[in-house]
Amino acid sequence: MPLVKTWQLIAGSAVAGLALSAAVVASAGPWDSGQRKAERDRAASWSRTGGTDHGSGSGPGGLPQAAPSAPGVLQGVGPARPRQAASPSGLPAALRPLLADPALGTVRTASVVDTATGQVLYESGAGDAMTPASTVKIATAAAALAALGPEHRIRTTVAPGAAAGQIVLVGGGDPSLTAKKKTPVGGSLAALAYDTAVALKAAGTGTVTLGYDDSLYTGPARHPIGDNPNIALVTSLAADEGRPDDSTSGPVERVEDPAKEAARAFAALLTDKGIKVTGAPVKAKPVAGAQPLAVTLSTPLSGLVERMLTNSDNDIAEALARQTALASGQPASFEGAEKAVAARLASLGVDVSGTRFADGSGLNRADKVSAGLLTGILAKAAGPDHPELRPVLTGLPVAGFTGTLRARNSGSSPAAGLLRAKTGTLTGVNSLSGTVVDRSGRLLAFAFLTANTPGQEGAEKALDKLAAAVAATP
């Protein structure tokens, strides 16, 4: 993935937000237990290199052409415009009274950093550990990308089983795996069944028994919050996130055993391809060292990260945390993922003291991160030394246009189209962290974390005012 200059990143970020019309995404999903859930999958990017606008582009340097409303933005961030020196004096005066809003609860922390220079423009309790809710997905994304790279794809395979005439469906933890027959973007059980049938018929085999292996992950499969429609069992084999309907996002009761249901769906697909499957699928192990009969690959990690951030997808988040654990030699469990995520972030040079990554999604209130950690990660993602982290930025919802920010800081707000941020919401916890292009064309990273907020609506409005002030203050 080529290095991207700061101005290109800023312009690409602005254009990507402004080029997407409100009709592209469905309205924000419902709230469940204080957590806003995903919007439609098509709001997310599946490009290997990142970026919500995935056209090849016809603008200068291959950038997509600006939307009609964008010229004023691009004039401020184009390569020919001299960069203005940082002037942090205006931000404290603008942010202090906004941060004092009672709607933000009894504890409020903040961090604003110039991503190009690393200069801290404003901070208040920036090192204090707070419950981040879904903004912890920024950390999960960065750790996964650092561990595996943006081009990594997760494998789901079919291999010979130990019993005579048995084949085994082996889960690799692909959260994009689907049993739907339409051509998917990620892993496809339909394509895997076709390739498996071809291999079996070539070997003269027309009848099999089917086993399935979901042993890659260890520890409890159920999230500590318990049975909850916001997340399925965390297993290495699941199709369509264990959803029993045609939904692709939002809370819905999941199937009781995602791995078994995926195996049943695969058996039906094999039957459609002319292979007779006798008996019901059972748990089994493939022959050690045997070559797979067929393989299907997930969407690239960059696309998974972007979908996770845009849609606040908890299932993808937990899958990426476990993939990070596997890549780091840790058990693929909540505990192993916690150690691996912290270690990967530390290897990037981010201060992880006082943090806890009890899960990858932010549903666990035991998660603890600081505003400074979040802006540190975002600054790393914007810098030239870590282009592999770029999807952390390109996957963030765009104010007034996509994801959980579609209806926030929209219209005439100075942050509309210029703000990319991850929301975080649990009962009494509200947070917002992302990047914004300020009036002088600087790309700033910010994080606002709060606790004991009296209500969701008031807290959101107060956070949006803070973000808009970062965009508007000279």
XYZ file of C-alpha atoms in Angstrom:
474
model
C 0.000 0.000 0.000
C 1.739 3.223 -1.044
C 2.469 5.978 1.384
C -0.096 8.743 1.330
C 0.922 12.339 1.894
C -0.907 14.204 4.603
C -2.692 16.509 2.160
C -3.826 13.547 0.102
C -5.192 11.838 3.161
C -7.065 14.941 4.251
C -8.471 15.631 0.812
C -9.406 12.005 0.319
C -11.118 11.985 3.688
C -13.079 15.129 2.918
C -14.066 14.068 -0.570
C -15.085 10.593 0.528
C -17.502 12.063 3.025
C -18.892 14.722 0.736
C -19.228 12.437 -2.261
C -21.575 10.054 -0.487
C -25.208 11.120 -0.566
C -27.503 10.529 2.358
C -29.436 8.042 0.225
C -26.517 5.627 0.176
C -27.024 4.501 3.765
C -30.064 3.634 5.780
C -30.936 5.665 8.821
C -29.100 4.873 12.045
C -30.055 1.615 13.637
C -32.066 1.305 16.827
C -30.654 1.625 20.315
C -30.375 -1.410 22.523
C -29.122 -1.129 26.100
C -27.786 2.289 25.227
C -25.735 1.094 22.249
C -26.310 2.460 18.742
C -25.889 -0.335 16.247
C -24.880 -0.746 12.664
C -26.147 0.878 9.523
C -26.369 -0.950 6.216
C -23.305 -2.829 5.026
C -23.147 -0.911 1.779
C -22.120 2.186 3.739
C -18.838 0.438 4.462
C -15.849 0.073 2.193
C -14.481 -3.218 0.962
C -11.445 -1.854 -0.877
C -8.115 -3.443 -0.114
C -6.409 -0.108 0.366
C -9.082 1.700 2.350
C -11.220 4.723 1.754
C -14.946 5.143 1.770
C -14.897 6.419 -1.812
C -13.709 3.454 -3.847
C -13.851 4.763 -7.360
C -10.595 4.810 -9.243
C -10.891 8.561 -9.275
C -10.252 11.006 -12.051
C -8.917 13.916 -10.089
C -5.300 15.018 -9.677
C -3.072 12.273 -8.339
C -5.821 9.701 -8.768
C -8.036 11.285 -6.118
C -11.786 11.083 -6.705
C -13.395 14.194 -8.085
C -14.913 16.526 -5.531
C -18.637 16.718 -5.000
C -20.197 20.081 -5.950
C -20.140 21.169 -2.303
C -16.477 20.361 -1.767
C -14.348 23.035 -3.529
C -14.122 25.267 -0.475
C -12.785 22.363 1.529
C -10.248 21.291 -1.034
C -8.902 24.808 -1.451
C -7.955 24.679 2.195
C -6.066 21.410 2.035
C -4.542 21.255 -1.437
C -0.801 20.621 -1.804
C -0.012 24.120 -3.052
C -1.397 25.828 0.051
C 1.303 26.661 2.620
C 0.681 24.932 5.917
C -0.172 27.342 8.697
C 1.746 27.107 11.920
C -0.074 25.524 14.830
C -1.866 27.987 17.037
C -3.200 26.143 20.062
C -4.256 29.257 21.976
C -7.713 29.428 20.400
C -8.832 25.892 21.202
C -8.716 26.016 25.011
C -10.892 29.118 25.061
C -13.374 27.478 22.686
C -13.465 24.046 24.305
C -13.406 24.767 28.048
C -16.953 26.154 28.330
C -18.312 23.443 26.032
C -16.609 20.721 28.069
C -18.275 22.109 31.190
C -21.760 21.348 29.850
C -23.647 19.339 32.532
C -24.989 17.111 29.739
C -21.512 15.566 29.601
C -21.876 14.066 33.067
C -19.573 14.250 36.059
C -16.335 13.139 34.394
C -15.110 14.565 31.080
C -11.722 14.080 29.451
C -10.381 15.490 26.199
C -7.421 15.401 23.843
C -6.804 17.271 20.582
C -3.595 16.676 18.628
C -2.150 17.951 15.347
C -1.561 14.686 13.480
C 1.254 16.078 11.327
C 3.385 17.478 14.142
C 2.168 15.563 17.174
C 1.605 18.861 18.956
C -0.989 18.708 21.716
C -3.426 21.542 21.052
C -5.712 20.855 24.004
C -6.022 18.308 26.761
C -7.971 17.788 29.924
C -7.495 14.565 31.830
C -6.068 13.113 28.635
C -4.285 10.324 30.494
C -7.219 9.265 32.659
C -8.558 5.770 32.036
C -12.235 5.861 31.061
C -14.847 3.377 29.859
C -14.761 4.093 26.097
C -17.775 2.108 24.838
C -17.497 1.569 21.065
C -14.617 3.998 20.590
C -12.419 1.111 21.757
C -12.953 -0.279 18.240
C -10.331 2.259 17.106
C -7.798 0.398 19.240
C -9.024 -3.000 18.044
C -8.685 -1.900 14.423
C -5.178 -0.524 14.832
C -3.954 -3.623 16.658
C -5.349 -5.976 14.017
C -3.863 -3.984 11.150
C -0.492 -3.810 12.904
C -0.537 -7.555 13.510
C -1.767 -8.764 10.125
C -1.642 -5.932 7.573
C -4.493 -4.508 5.480
C -4.293 -7.182 2.765
C -4.686 -10.173 5.078
C -7.606 -12.507 4.354
C -9.053 -15.085 6.734
C -9.436 -18.636 5.376
C -12.383 -20.990 5.712
C -11.469 -24.434 4.400
C -12.797 -27.903 3.694
C -10.385 -30.744 4.422
C -10.522 -34.540 4.598
C -11.764 -35.911 7.930
C -10.374 -38.813 9.936
C -13.387 -41.022 9.268
C -13.799 -42.745 5.927
C -15.774 -40.633 3.475
C -15.793 -37.617 5.810
C -14.996 -34.028 4.969
C -14.640 -31.265 7.576
C -15.648 -27.611 7.328
C -12.926 -25.744 9.227
C -13.643 -22.274 10.584
C -10.872 -19.696 10.500
C -12.808 -16.894 12.156
C -14.018 -15.043 9.056
C -16.749 -12.609 10.217
C -17.711 -11.883 6.592
C -18.537 -15.537 5.824
C -22.017 -15.867 4.314
C -24.315 -18.731 3.422
C -26.308 -16.585 1.009
C -26.161 -17.712 -2.587
C -25.695 -14.256 -4.046
C -22.129 -13.347 -4.909
C -20.674 -11.981 -1.685
C -17.755 -9.687 -1.071
C -16.295 -11.808 1.716
C -16.069 -15.540 2.308
C -18.771 -17.589 0.580
C -20.083 -20.969 1.680
C -21.788 -21.236 -1.715
C -18.481 -20.810 -3.554
C -16.792 -23.165 -1.098
C -19.466 -25.794 -1.720
C -19.026 -25.490 -5.481
C -15.246 -25.907 -5.285
C -15.605 -28.781 -2.821
C -18.076 -30.552 -5.108
C -15.721 -30.165 -8.063
C -12.841 -31.669 -6.050
C -14.966 -34.555 -4.762
C -16.348 -35.415 -8.179
C -12.860 -35.321 -9.678
C -11.860 -37.899 -7.068
C -14.894 -40.044 -7.869
C -16.688 -39.264 -4.611
C -20.380 -38.473 -4.654
C -21.381 -39.216 -1.040
C -19.846 -37.836 2.156
C -20.469 -37.244 5.807
C -19.833 -33.721 7.048
C -17.963 -32.629 10.119
C -17.245 -29.109 11.287
C -14.395 -27.682 13.329
C -14.848 -24.502 15.365
C -11.984 -25.157 17.774
C -9.702 -22.308 16.679
C -11.064 -19.989 19.370
C -10.747 -20.898 23.033
C -12.372 -19.809 26.262
C -15.999 -18.713 26.674
C -17.821 -18.042 23.413
C -20.481 -15.906 25.052
C -19.612 -12.265 25.650
C -19.508 -11.245 29.335
C -22.639 -9.107 28.831
C -24.558 -12.370 28.344
C -27.148 -13.304 25.775
C -27.652 -10.082 23.850
C -29.009 -9.296 20.359
C -26.060 -6.969 19.733
C -23.607 -9.851 19.401
C -23.533 -13.551 18.522
C -21.475 -16.218 20.214
C -17.835 -15.510 19.442
C -16.885 -18.564 17.414
C -14.415 -19.299 14.634
C -17.175 -20.671 12.397
C -20.327 -18.653 11.752
C -22.254 -17.583 8.671
C -23.894 -14.177 8.412
C -22.931 -13.378 12.020
C -25.394 -15.994 13.251
C -28.356 -13.946 12.037
C -31.447 -16.055 11.361
C -32.978 -13.509 8.972
C -31.870 -11.349 6.067
C -30.575 -8.528 8.270
C -26.979 -7.451 7.881
C -26.757 -5.075 10.839
C -28.521 -3.983 13.970
C -29.620 -5.990 16.990
C -31.380 -9.286 16.350
C -31.616 -12.525 18.302
C -28.911 -14.866 17.001
C -28.977 -18.599 16.374
C -28.176 -20.788 19.352
C -25.166 -22.510 17.754
C -23.652 -20.485 14.852
C -21.087 -23.168 13.950
C -23.664 -25.947 13.663
C -25.989 -23.730 11.626
C -23.138 -22.830 9.266
C -22.389 -26.530 8.786
C -26.055 -27.277 8.086
C -26.151 -24.503 5.516
C -22.973 -25.860 3.910
C -24.475 -29.374 3.732
C -27.513 -27.987 1.914
C -25.271 -26.128 -0.528
C -23.264 -29.293 -1.201
C -26.492 -31.133 -1.931
C -27.405 -28.425 -4.429
C -24.088 -29.116 -6.155
C -24.805 -32.828 -6.537
C -22.993 -34.198 -3.487
C -25.033 -36.440 -1.181
C -24.461 -35.643 2.494
C -25.520 -38.456 4.813
C -26.455 -37.783 8.406
C -26.333 -34.504 10.300
C -23.098 -32.493 10.592
C -21.060 -33.341 13.696
C -18.039 -31.807 15.340
C -14.876 -33.333 13.924
C -11.221 -32.647 13.214
C -9.571 -32.650 9.794
C -6.681 -34.983 9.089
C -3.559 -33.309 10.431
C -1.444 -31.812 7.649
C -3.925 -32.678 4.906
C -4.245 -30.292 1.984
C -7.620 -28.517 1.836
C -10.084 -29.637 -0.796
C -11.325 -26.060 -1.149
C -10.787 -22.612 0.380
C -12.787 -19.394 0.577
C -11.262 -16.109 1.712
C -12.674 -13.228 3.694
C -12.730 -9.687 2.454
C -9.306 -8.092 3.100
C -8.673 -6.930 6.644
C -8.849 -3.294 5.534
C -12.449 -3.859 4.460
C -13.334 -5.660 7.666
C -11.907 -2.773 9.687
C -13.852 -0.202 7.689
C -17.097 -2.135 7.961
C -16.572 -2.568 11.693
C -15.998 1.150 12.265
C -18.686 2.471 9.932
C -21.331 0.051 11.179
C -20.074 -0.298 14.765
C -20.121 -4.037 14.141
C -19.497 -5.902 17.381
C -19.139 -9.320 15.760
C -16.349 -8.135 13.479
C -14.679 -6.363 16.390
C -14.471 -9.510 18.490
C -13.273 -11.523 15.498
C -10.483 -9.020 14.787
C -9.402 -9.057 18.424
C -9.023 -12.833 18.258
C -7.214 -12.703 14.933
C -4.780 -10.304 16.607
C -4.306 -12.825 19.403
C -3.605 -15.647 16.941
C -1.074 -13.518 15.051
C 0.629 -12.691 18.345
C 0.940 -16.228 19.669
C -1.776 -15.719 22.273
C -4.840 -17.919 22.881
C -7.801 -16.814 20.761
C -9.892 -15.891 23.792
C -11.032 -12.696 25.490
C -7.949 -12.855 27.746
C -5.541 -13.641 24.925
C -6.985 -10.886 22.768
C -6.629 -8.397 25.612
C -2.909 -9.130 25.937
C -2.332 -9.128 22.197
C -4.126 -5.825 21.515
C -2.214 -4.060 24.282
C 1.103 -5.462 23.056
C 0.473 -4.494 19.420
C -0.455 -0.944 20.358
C 2.627 -0.662 22.553
C 4.746 -1.833 19.616
C 3.397 1.123 17.638
C 4.746 3.463 20.295
C 1.367 4.205 21.863
C 1.279 4.613 25.644
C -0.970 1.826 26.966
C -0.414 2.406 30.660
C -3.637 2.154 32.642
C -5.554 0.610 29.743
C -7.616 -2.535 29.652
C -9.035 -4.175 26.534
C -11.525 -6.550 28.141
C -13.140 -7.055 24.737
C -12.750 -5.836 21.184
C -16.158 -4.235 20.750
C -16.598 -1.901 23.718
C -19.691 -3.658 25.035
C -17.765 -4.526 28.196
C -17.696 -1.726 30.763
C -14.414 -3.130 32.068
C -12.646 -1.634 29.037
C -10.465 1.312 30.025
C -8.658 3.680 27.669
C -7.678 7.324 27.751
C -8.445 10.171 25.387
C -4.709 10.496 24.826
C -4.422 6.868 23.754
C -7.144 7.316 21.139
C -5.617 10.466 19.647
C -2.238 8.752 19.727
C -3.578 5.884 17.636
C -5.283 8.242 15.186
C -2.103 10.274 14.791
C -0.164 7.080 14.034
C -2.780 6.126 11.434
C -2.428 9.530 9.754
C 1.367 9.533 9.718
C 3.701 8.415 6.931
C 5.359 5.684 9.006
C 2.308 3.437 9.299
C 0.359 3.343 6.029
C -1.005 -0.060 7.072
C -3.137 1.745 9.660
C -4.874 4.015 7.142
C -8.191 2.067 7.224
C -8.571 3.205 10.836
C -9.211 6.676 9.421
C -11.044 5.812 6.224
C -13.504 3.562 8.020
C -14.708 6.223 10.444
C -18.246 7.523 9.811
C -18.432 10.954 8.151
C -20.385 13.730 9.878
C -23.632 14.420 8.068
C -23.137 11.575 5.591
C -22.452 8.035 6.828
C -22.789 5.619 9.676
C -23.573 6.726 13.202
C -22.687 10.327 12.233
C -25.112 10.536 9.336
C -27.514 12.771 11.251
C -24.938 14.474 13.452
C -23.015 17.659 12.650
C -24.870 17.756 9.358
C -26.154 20.565 7.153
C -24.499 23.896 7.923
C -22.315 22.578 10.727
C -18.646 23.531 10.252
C -17.823 19.860 10.814
C -20.116 18.455 8.109
C -18.078 16.354 5.690
C -14.836 17.243 7.472
C -15.331 15.214 10.612
C -14.753 11.468 10.755
C -15.384 9.892 14.125
C -16.347 6.783 16.062
C -19.208 7.142 18.485
C -19.379 5.287 21.766
C -22.562 4.920 23.770
C -23.559 2.867 26.763
C -25.988 3.919 29.451
C -24.292 6.852 31.222
C -21.243 6.676 28.923
C -20.849 8.828 25.821
C -17.732 9.310 23.738
C -16.588 10.612 20.372
C -13.172 10.200 18.814
C -11.845 10.784 15.317
C -10.291 13.336 12.999
C -11.354 16.680 11.610
C -9.922 19.138 9.096
C -9.742 22.538 10.752
C -10.066 25.942 9.072
C -6.350 26.107 8.274
C -6.348 22.718 6.587
C -4.740 20.789 9.435
C -5.846 17.252 10.162
C -6.499 17.110 13.895
C -7.188 14.030 15.982
C -9.541 14.391 18.915
C -11.147 12.316 21.642
C -13.823 13.251 24.145
C -14.737 10.661 26.786
C -17.421 11.155 29.438
C -19.026 9.273 32.316
C -22.248 9.489 34.333
C -24.067 11.413 31.628
C -27.719 12.115 32.454
C -29.039 11.307 28.996
C -27.988 10.171 25.560
C -29.505 12.975 23.499
C -28.047 15.829 25.513
C -24.626 14.189 25.681
C -24.554 13.649 21.923
C -25.416 17.260 21.221
C -22.712 18.452 23.610
C -20.125 16.177 22.027
C -21.099 17.385 18.566
C -20.586 20.989 19.675
C -17.102 20.117 20.899
C -16.210 18.439 17.599
C -17.616 21.349 15.595
C -15.573 23.765 17.661
C -12.394 21.852 16.823
C -13.277 22.188 13.141
C -14.168 25.874 13.347
C -11.510 27.304 15.667
C -8.582 28.959 13.847
